């Protein structure tokens, strides 16, 4: 089914590109573990001792070369994205991977749109579900993720300050759409008042035995300040929590010091207890009769040194509360340099991961983003 969606998506995008008023082709070489579809270029993993617990301080190197070519097209009634991702080098037992992802969206009127594809990115996300330090909307905060769906966007009131967004659709997992457990029905809504507050809710896999839901609220009444909080039932997005949790909460805060060129933000996601769901059955995390609770927090700080140079630092701590030995800390100081003319930006740094035995691995990400062509009619 994914192949059918990809072929249909390609046809939609080609047809839309012919009449598009704006076309942009961008390329991203390399990446880092914080970028969708990317990976660290060089990784050095510490080898474990064979005779005793701990590391031997002998680092094994792996190289992962990745590239992402992306086409964006938009017009009065259509916009779409086609993203070709390629990665080579042994990674998780695989030598290379190639993925075709994207979406096509048709808007017959401003208040209504239909969308199809195998990755909607954050085009159908709840506003208050945004995580500041991650600079992303996780899966549990998205009204629609992939497949087919419809969305409605409404604005009304004085200066159209009140907004309402809701939608629903079918999401296809694996390669089957005849199995009810692989056919996900997603729905959600987001509403609020600009420069004051926002509220949202998501419902995913409603027809299956792996249903999940989230409720989110955000405060945006203070300029440059972002405050969002949420509750997630059946959180399975392990990019944003150490292990899946039956009940969890999220909190994010960030502030832009525009005069100083400084930004700081952090995310916290924690389980409410030690329970998780597996095929609809409630199970528990325990170790030595101690309840374990999934926990993850991220910190992101950036400072614009000059027009061309931005320095930053990211940190991530993931653990199972109740088991101190499970804690892992990742530190990533980085630098972004803006190249001359239209050659884009290059980001690099050193990512270090620590656990109870010391440094587990370190990596050198290299990420070059540039625009190959941009046409506006």
Tab-separated table of C-alpha atoms in Angstrom:
chain	number	residue	atom	x	y	z
A	1	UNK	CA	0.000	0.000	0.000
A	2	UNK	CA	2.882	2.365	0.760
A	3	UNK	CA	4.092	1.860	-2.819
A	4	UNK	CA	0.662	2.800	-4.151
A	5	UNK	CA	0.621	5.916	-1.982
A	6	UNK	CA	4.127	6.871	-3.166
A	7	UNK	CA	3.198	6.491	-6.826
A	8	UNK	CA	-0.003	8.472	-6.349
A	9	UNK	CA	1.875	11.116	-4.416
A	10	UNK	CA	4.463	11.478	-7.154
A	11	UNK	CA	1.714	11.969	-9.724
A	12	UNK	CA	-0.025	14.576	-7.594
A	13	UNK	CA	3.193	16.480	-7.023
A	14	UNK	CA	4.174	16.463	-10.704
A	15	UNK	CA	0.739	17.732	-11.701
A	16	UNK	CA	0.878	20.352	-8.983
A	17	UNK	CA	4.396	21.448	-9.889
A	18	UNK	CA	3.283	22.271	-13.430
A	19	UNK	CA	0.874	24.903	-12.148
A	20	UNK	CA	2.811	25.846	-8.984
A	21	UNK	CA	3.575	29.459	-8.248
A	22	UNK	CA	6.562	28.559	-6.099
A	23	UNK	CA	9.045	25.702	-6.523
A	24	UNK	CA	12.015	25.059	-4.277
A	25	UNK	CA	14.637	22.316	-4.486
A	26	UNK	CA	16.841	21.883	-1.427
A	27	UNK	CA	19.527	19.371	-0.536
A	28	UNK	CA	20.841	18.237	2.827
A	29	UNK	CA	24.069	16.265	2.895
A	30	UNK	CA	24.852	14.390	6.070
A	31	UNK	CA	22.848	15.077	9.152
A	32	UNK	CA	22.727	14.337	12.807
A	33	UNK	CA	20.590	12.177	15.040
A	34	UNK	CA	18.285	15.142	15.695
A	35	UNK	CA	17.292	15.428	12.034
A	36	UNK	CA	14.592	13.308	10.469
A	37	UNK	CA	16.188	10.857	8.052
A	38	UNK	CA	19.702	11.893	9.030
A	39	UNK	CA	22.482	10.322	11.030
A	40	UNK	CA	25.887	11.162	12.420
A	41	UNK	CA	28.627	10.885	9.804
A	42	UNK	CA	31.306	9.397	12.058
A	43	UNK	CA	30.496	7.389	15.180
A	44	UNK	CA	33.031	5.890	17.580
A	45	UNK	CA	31.521	3.341	19.960
A	46	UNK	CA	33.375	2.197	23.062
A	47	UNK	CA	33.811	-1.565	23.226
A	48	UNK	CA	32.815	-3.460	26.371
A	49	UNK	CA	35.286	-5.460	28.435
A	50	UNK	CA	35.007	-9.180	27.950
A	51	UNK	CA	36.187	-10.123	31.454
A	52	UNK	CA	34.643	-7.415	33.634
A	53	UNK	CA	31.913	-4.796	33.580
A	54	UNK	CA	32.765	-1.530	31.899
A	55	UNK	CA	34.496	-0.376	28.731
A	56	UNK	CA	37.874	-1.218	27.285
A	57	UNK	CA	38.293	2.330	25.891
A	58	UNK	CA	38.789	0.862	22.434
A	59	UNK	CA	36.507	2.707	20.038
A	60	UNK	CA	35.060	1.057	16.939
A	61	UNK	CA	34.307	3.434	14.092
A	62	UNK	CA	31.271	3.351	11.815
A	63	UNK	CA	30.582	5.766	8.975
A	64	UNK	CA	27.112	6.715	7.841
A	65	UNK	CA	26.770	8.877	4.715
A	66	UNK	CA	23.316	10.270	4.110
A	67	UNK	CA	21.689	12.725	1.735
A	68	UNK	CA	18.216	14.208	1.413
A	69	UNK	CA	16.922	15.820	-1.767
A	70	UNK	CA	13.663	17.690	-1.302
A	71	UNK	CA	11.239	19.313	-3.741
A	72	UNK	CA	8.573	21.695	-2.447
A	73	UNK	CA	5.885	23.099	-4.734
A	74	UNK	CA	3.004	25.381	-3.836
A	75	UNK	CA	0.210	27.283	-5.535
A	76	UNK	CA	-3.172	28.791	-4.768
A	77	UNK	CA	-4.891	25.443	-4.374
A	78	UNK	CA	-2.054	22.949	-4.099
A	79	UNK	CA	1.154	22.368	-2.202
A	80	UNK	CA	3.275	19.299	-1.824
A	81	UNK	CA	6.630	17.854	-0.915
A	82	UNK	CA	8.716	15.030	-2.320
A	83	UNK	CA	11.721	13.919	-0.280
A	84	UNK	CA	14.270	11.342	-1.458
A	85	UNK	CA	16.459	10.069	1.373
A	86	UNK	CA	19.555	7.965	0.894
A	87	UNK	CA	21.934	6.551	3.490
A	88	UNK	CA	24.916	4.242	3.034
A	89	UNK	CA	27.134	2.483	5.551
A	90	UNK	CA	26.453	-0.271	8.033
A	91	UNK	CA	23.892	1.009	10.500
A	92	UNK	CA	21.664	-1.204	12.634
A	93	UNK	CA	22.765	-4.137	10.503
A	94	UNK	CA	21.867	-2.451	7.211
A	95	UNK	CA	24.325	-1.410	4.511
A	96	UNK	CA	22.109	1.184	2.866
A	97	UNK	CA	18.587	2.533	2.788
A	98	UNK	CA	16.550	4.527	0.284
A	99	UNK	CA	13.236	6.147	1.182
A	100	UNK	CA	10.744	8.195	-0.805
A	101	UNK	CA	8.530	10.319	1.409
A	102	UNK	CA	6.234	13.281	1.129
A	103	UNK	CA	2.701	14.520	0.712
A	104	UNK	CA	0.343	16.289	-1.663
A	105	UNK	CA	-2.299	18.673	-0.379
A	106	UNK	CA	-5.251	20.079	-2.309
A	107	UNK	CA	-7.113	23.148	-1.016
A	108	UNK	CA	-10.300	23.819	-3.033
A	109	UNK	CA	-11.176	26.591	-0.539
A	110	UNK	CA	-9.162	28.269	2.209
A	111	UNK	CA	-11.072	26.520	4.978
A	112	UNK	CA	-10.819	22.957	3.670
A	113	UNK	CA	-8.056	20.696	2.382
A	114	UNK	CA	-7.411	17.056	1.569
A	115	UNK	CA	-3.983	15.523	1.992
A	116	UNK	CA	-2.337	12.244	0.955
A	117	UNK	CA	1.126	10.759	1.274
A	118	UNK	CA	3.407	8.685	3.455
A	119	UNK	CA	4.730	11.538	5.589
A	120	UNK	CA	2.803	14.715	6.374
A	121	UNK	CA	5.689	16.056	8.484
A	122	UNK	CA	4.142	18.645	10.833
A	123	UNK	CA	1.510	19.939	8.376
A	124	UNK	CA	-1.284	18.498	10.507
A	125	UNK	CA	-0.052	18.998	14.061
A	126	UNK	CA	-1.606	20.423	17.222
A	127	UNK	CA	-0.130	23.847	18.004
A	128	UNK	CA	0.175	23.232	21.752
A	129	UNK	CA	1.920	19.877	21.180
A	130	UNK	CA	5.081	21.533	19.857
A	131	UNK	CA	8.305	20.768	21.789
A	132	UNK	CA	10.678	23.730	21.954
A	133	UNK	CA	14.055	22.090	22.599
A	134	UNK	CA	13.365	19.358	20.034
A	135	UNK	CA	12.023	21.945	17.554
A	136	UNK	CA	9.450	19.411	16.444
A	137	UNK	CA	5.929	18.135	16.950
A	138	UNK	CA	6.179	14.478	18.028
A	139	UNK	CA	3.936	11.815	16.586
A	140	UNK	CA	1.540	11.893	19.517
A	141	UNK	CA	0.863	15.595	18.815
A	142	UNK	CA	-0.137	15.141	15.160
A	143	UNK	CA	-3.719	15.039	13.962
A	144	UNK	CA	-2.671	13.107	10.852
A	145	UNK	CA	0.622	11.379	10.017
A	146	UNK	CA	0.285	9.523	6.716
A	147	UNK	CA	-2.260	7.907	4.407
A	148	UNK	CA	-5.340	9.932	3.400
A	149	UNK	CA	-7.136	12.634	5.338
A	150	UNK	CA	-9.062	15.881	5.375
A	151	UNK	CA	-8.481	19.047	7.390
A	152	UNK	CA	-10.490	22.168	8.030
A	153	UNK	CA	-8.964	25.507	9.089
A	154	UNK	CA	-11.268	28.244	10.315
A	155	UNK	CA	-10.526	31.767	11.539
A	156	UNK	CA	-13.100	34.185	12.887
A	157	UNK	CA	-13.666	36.953	15.402
A	158	UNK	CA	-11.950	40.338	15.605
A	159	UNK	CA	-8.994	40.324	13.205
A	160	UNK	CA	-9.642	36.576	12.904
A	161	UNK	CA	-7.799	35.962	16.159
A	162	UNK	CA	-9.802	32.831	17.006
A	163	UNK	CA	-8.665	29.732	15.098
A	164	UNK	CA	-10.074	26.223	14.848
A	165	UNK	CA	-8.374	23.324	13.073
A	166	UNK	CA	-9.756	19.789	12.967
A	167	UNK	CA	-9.344	16.756	10.774
A	168	UNK	CA	-9.535	12.989	10.395
A	169	UNK	CA	-8.130	10.330	8.107
A	170	UNK	CA	-6.938	6.781	7.488
A	171	UNK	CA	-3.336	5.809	8.136
A	172	UNK	CA	-1.818	2.714	6.544
A	173	UNK	CA	0.873	0.763	8.388
A	174	UNK	CA	3.045	-1.959	6.882
A	175	UNK	CA	1.865	-3.114	3.426
A	176	UNK	CA	-1.674	-4.150	4.216
A	177	UNK	CA	-4.901	-2.160	4.304
A	178	UNK	CA	-7.266	-5.114	4.673
A	179	UNK	CA	-6.295	-5.977	8.262
A	180	UNK	CA	-8.281	-3.822	10.704
A	181	UNK	CA	-5.335	-3.833	13.147
A	182	UNK	CA	-3.098	-2.304	10.489
A	183	UNK	CA	-5.622	0.299	9.405
A	184	UNK	CA	-5.349	3.286	11.686
A	185	UNK	CA	-8.068	5.915	11.957
A	186	UNK	CA	-6.689	9.223	13.241
A	187	UNK	CA	-8.482	12.395	14.259
A	188	UNK	CA	-7.816	15.550	16.205
A	189	UNK	CA	-8.434	19.225	16.712
A	190	UNK	CA	-6.627	22.393	17.677
A	191	UNK	CA	-8.164	25.714	18.622
A	192	UNK	CA	-7.390	28.864	20.562
A	193	UNK	CA	-6.829	32.583	20.349
A	194	UNK	CA	-3.765	34.118	18.747
A	195	UNK	CA	-1.338	35.753	21.179
A	196	UNK	CA	-3.232	34.267	24.122
A	197	UNK	CA	-3.652	30.460	24.353
A	198	UNK	CA	-4.132	27.269	22.373
A	199	UNK	CA	-5.671	23.874	23.093
A	200	UNK	CA	-5.621	20.615	21.184
A	201	UNK	CA	-6.351	16.908	21.243
A	202	UNK	CA	-5.262	13.935	19.114
A	203	UNK	CA	-6.732	10.444	18.727
A	204	UNK	CA	-4.724	7.795	16.871
A	205	UNK	CA	-5.368	4.179	15.868
A	206	UNK	CA	-8.946	4.557	17.060
A	207	UNK	CA	-10.084	1.380	15.308
A	208	UNK	CA	-7.169	-0.816	16.450
A	209	UNK	CA	-6.029	-2.291	19.743
A	210	UNK	CA	-3.148	0.181	20.026
A	211	UNK	CA	-5.177	3.355	20.503
A	212	UNK	CA	-3.386	6.449	21.775
A	213	UNK	CA	-4.606	9.933	22.637
A	214	UNK	CA	-3.234	13.247	23.792
A	215	UNK	CA	-4.511	16.505	25.243
A	216	UNK	CA	-2.397	19.669	25.047
A	217	UNK	CA	-2.587	23.255	26.230
A	218	UNK	CA	-0.288	26.175	25.446
A	219	UNK	CA	0.240	29.748	26.576
A	220	UNK	CA	1.404	32.266	23.977
A	221	UNK	CA	0.375	35.561	25.533
A	222	UNK	CA	3.983	36.664	26.208
A	223	UNK	CA	6.072	37.591	23.190
A	224	UNK	CA	9.024	35.257	22.517
A	225	UNK	CA	7.903	32.867	25.290
A	226	UNK	CA	6.558	29.378	24.569
A	227	UNK	CA	4.884	27.274	27.268
A	228	UNK	CA	3.157	24.002	26.363
A	229	UNK	CA	2.007	21.044	28.432
A	230	UNK	CA	0.251	17.806	27.596
A	231	UNK	CA	-1.055	14.442	28.715
A	232	UNK	CA	-0.510	11.385	26.490
A	233	UNK	CA	-2.261	8.027	26.799
A	234	UNK	CA	-0.216	5.152	25.358
A	235	UNK	CA	2.897	7.126	24.429
A	236	UNK	CA	4.869	4.978	21.958
A	237	UNK	CA	7.104	7.653	20.397
A	238	UNK	CA	10.432	6.563	21.908
A	239	UNK	CA	12.232	9.472	20.233
A	240	UNK	CA	10.634	11.531	23.015
A	241	UNK	CA	10.494	9.121	25.935
A	242	UNK	CA	12.905	6.399	27.061
A	243	UNK	CA	10.342	3.611	26.747
A	244	UNK	CA	6.650	3.597	25.909
A	245	UNK	CA	4.265	4.498	28.713
A	246	UNK	CA	0.555	3.959	29.310
A	247	UNK	CA	0.198	7.420	30.856
A	248	UNK	CA	2.677	10.249	30.516
A	249	UNK	CA	2.916	14.035	30.682
A	250	UNK	CA	4.951	16.508	28.678
A	251	UNK	CA	6.131	20.036	29.391
A	252	UNK	CA	8.158	22.415	27.277
A	253	UNK	CA	9.354	25.986	27.735
A	254	UNK	CA	11.476	28.264	25.602
A	255	UNK	CA	12.395	31.919	25.315
A	256	UNK	CA	14.055	33.973	22.581
A	257	UNK	CA	16.219	36.855	23.759
A	258	UNK	CA	16.023	38.637	20.421
A	259	UNK	CA	18.278	41.568	21.377
A	260	UNK	CA	21.007	39.183	22.535
A	261	UNK	CA	20.634	36.612	19.761
A	262	UNK	CA	20.123	33.972	22.442
A	263	UNK	CA	17.593	31.148	22.639
A	264	UNK	CA	17.050	28.618	25.438
A	265	UNK	CA	14.496	25.831	25.658
A	266	UNK	CA	13.883	22.529	27.370
A	267	UNK	CA	11.485	19.578	27.104
A	268	UNK	CA	10.430	17.104	29.800
A	269	UNK	CA	8.396	13.949	29.196
A	270	UNK	CA	7.743	11.547	32.053
A	271	UNK	CA	5.579	8.512	32.652
A	272	UNK	CA	2.840	8.617	35.293
A	273	UNK	CA	3.686	5.273	36.823
A	274	UNK	CA	5.373	2.132	35.546
A	275	UNK	CA	2.628	0.810	33.262
A	276	UNK	CA	2.761	0.402	29.496
A	277	UNK	CA	0.545	-1.202	26.869
A	278	UNK	CA	1.457	-4.094	24.607
A	279	UNK	CA	-1.201	-5.232	22.121
A	280	UNK	CA	-3.832	-3.672	24.348
A	281	UNK	CA	-2.613	-5.489	27.475
A	282	UNK	CA	-1.297	-3.526	30.476
A	283	UNK	CA	2.192	-4.517	31.596
A	284	UNK	CA	4.641	-3.082	34.126
A	285	UNK	CA	8.302	-2.064	34.270
A	286	UNK	CA	9.975	-3.504	37.360
A	287	UNK	CA	13.479	-4.357	38.565
A	288	UNK	CA	14.145	-6.068	41.883
A	289	UNK	CA	10.548	-5.356	42.969
A	290	UNK	CA	11.079	-1.634	42.245
A	291	UNK	CA	8.744	0.199	39.879
A	292	UNK	CA	10.521	1.868	36.950
A	293	UNK	CA	9.174	5.027	35.308
A	294	UNK	CA	10.264	6.227	31.814
A	295	UNK	CA	11.743	9.737	31.784
A	296	UNK	CA	13.412	11.973	29.199
A	297	UNK	CA	14.481	15.619	29.156
A	298	UNK	CA	16.177	17.769	26.508
A	299	UNK	CA	17.929	21.122	26.652
A	300	UNK	CA	18.799	23.334	23.683
A	301	UNK	CA	20.704	26.642	23.836
A	302	UNK	CA	21.866	28.664	20.818
A	303	UNK	CA	23.705	31.966	20.526
A	304	UNK	CA	24.164	33.980	17.346
A	305	UNK	CA	27.759	35.187	17.489
A	306	UNK	CA	27.649	37.029	14.186
A	307	UNK	CA	25.669	37.144	10.964
A	308	UNK	CA	27.405	33.971	9.781
A	309	UNK	CA	28.168	32.043	12.992
A	310	UNK	CA	25.807	30.448	15.519
A	311	UNK	CA	27.041	28.313	18.401
A	312	UNK	CA	24.883	26.029	20.496
A	313	UNK	CA	24.699	23.174	22.927
A	314	UNK	CA	22.193	20.348	23.221
A	315	UNK	CA	21.831	17.910	26.081
A	316	UNK	CA	19.562	14.917	26.610
A	317	UNK	CA	19.053	12.751	29.683
A	318	UNK	CA	17.043	9.526	29.400
A	319	UNK	CA	16.483	7.013	32.163
A	320	UNK	CA	14.090	4.728	33.972
A	321	UNK	CA	13.393	6.397	37.302
A	322	UNK	CA	14.079	3.797	40.010
A	323	UNK	CA	17.121	2.390	38.210
A	324	UNK	CA	20.088	4.767	38.442
A	325	UNK	CA	22.193	2.479	36.253
A	326	UNK	CA	19.844	3.063	33.295
A	327	UNK	CA	20.638	6.784	32.973
A	328	UNK	CA	22.211	7.973	29.716
A	329	UNK	CA	23.379	11.527	29.113
A	330	UNK	CA	24.097	12.986	25.691
A	331	UNK	CA	25.939	16.286	25.240
A	332	UNK	CA	26.261	17.938	21.834
A	333	UNK	CA	28.142	21.266	21.520
A	334	UNK	CA	27.770	22.470	17.923
A	335	UNK	CA	28.532	25.285	15.507
A	336	UNK	CA	26.588	26.452	12.449
A	337	UNK	CA	28.326	28.510	9.769
A	338	UNK	CA	26.460	30.359	7.039
A	339	UNK	CA	28.336	30.057	3.753
A	340	UNK	CA	28.695	32.824	1.202
A	341	UNK	CA	26.019	33.598	-1.375
A	342	UNK	CA	23.428	30.786	-1.587
A	343	UNK	CA	25.586	27.858	-0.519
A	344	UNK	CA	23.559	27.319	2.642
A	345	UNK	CA	24.785	26.410	6.104
A	346	UNK	CA	27.107	23.810	7.611
A	347	UNK	CA	26.596	22.440	11.128
A	348	UNK	CA	29.073	20.265	12.981
A	349	UNK	CA	30.207	19.466	16.506
A	350	UNK	CA	30.946	16.563	18.827
A	351	UNK	CA	28.190	14.418	20.303
A	352	UNK	CA	29.182	12.489	23.435
A	353	UNK	CA	27.092	9.846	25.190
A	354	UNK	CA	27.737	8.824	28.798
A	355	UNK	CA	26.303	6.021	30.919
A	356	UNK	CA	27.122	4.456	34.287
A	357	UNK	CA	30.448	3.118	32.959
A	358	UNK	CA	31.700	6.371	31.464
A	359	UNK	CA	31.752	7.466	27.844
A	360	UNK	CA	29.751	5.028	25.719
A	361	UNK	CA	30.386	6.680	22.359
A	362	UNK	CA	31.131	9.921	20.619
A	363	UNK	CA	30.229	11.090	17.150
A	364	UNK	CA	31.043	13.825	14.652
A	365	UNK	CA	27.928	15.024	12.781
A	366	UNK	CA	28.326	17.029	9.583
A	367	UNK	CA	25.221	18.634	8.119
A	368	UNK	CA	25.232	20.810	4.983
A	369	UNK	CA	21.944	22.385	3.909
A	370	UNK	CA	21.618	24.379	0.706
A	371	UNK	CA	19.022	25.514	-1.820
A	372	UNK	CA	19.699	24.220	-5.329
A	373	UNK	CA	16.927	26.146	-7.067
A	374	UNK	CA	14.035	28.423	-6.166
A	375	UNK	CA	11.462	29.627	-8.668
A	376	UNK	CA	8.650	32.063	-7.991
A	377	UNK	CA	6.161	32.892	-10.710
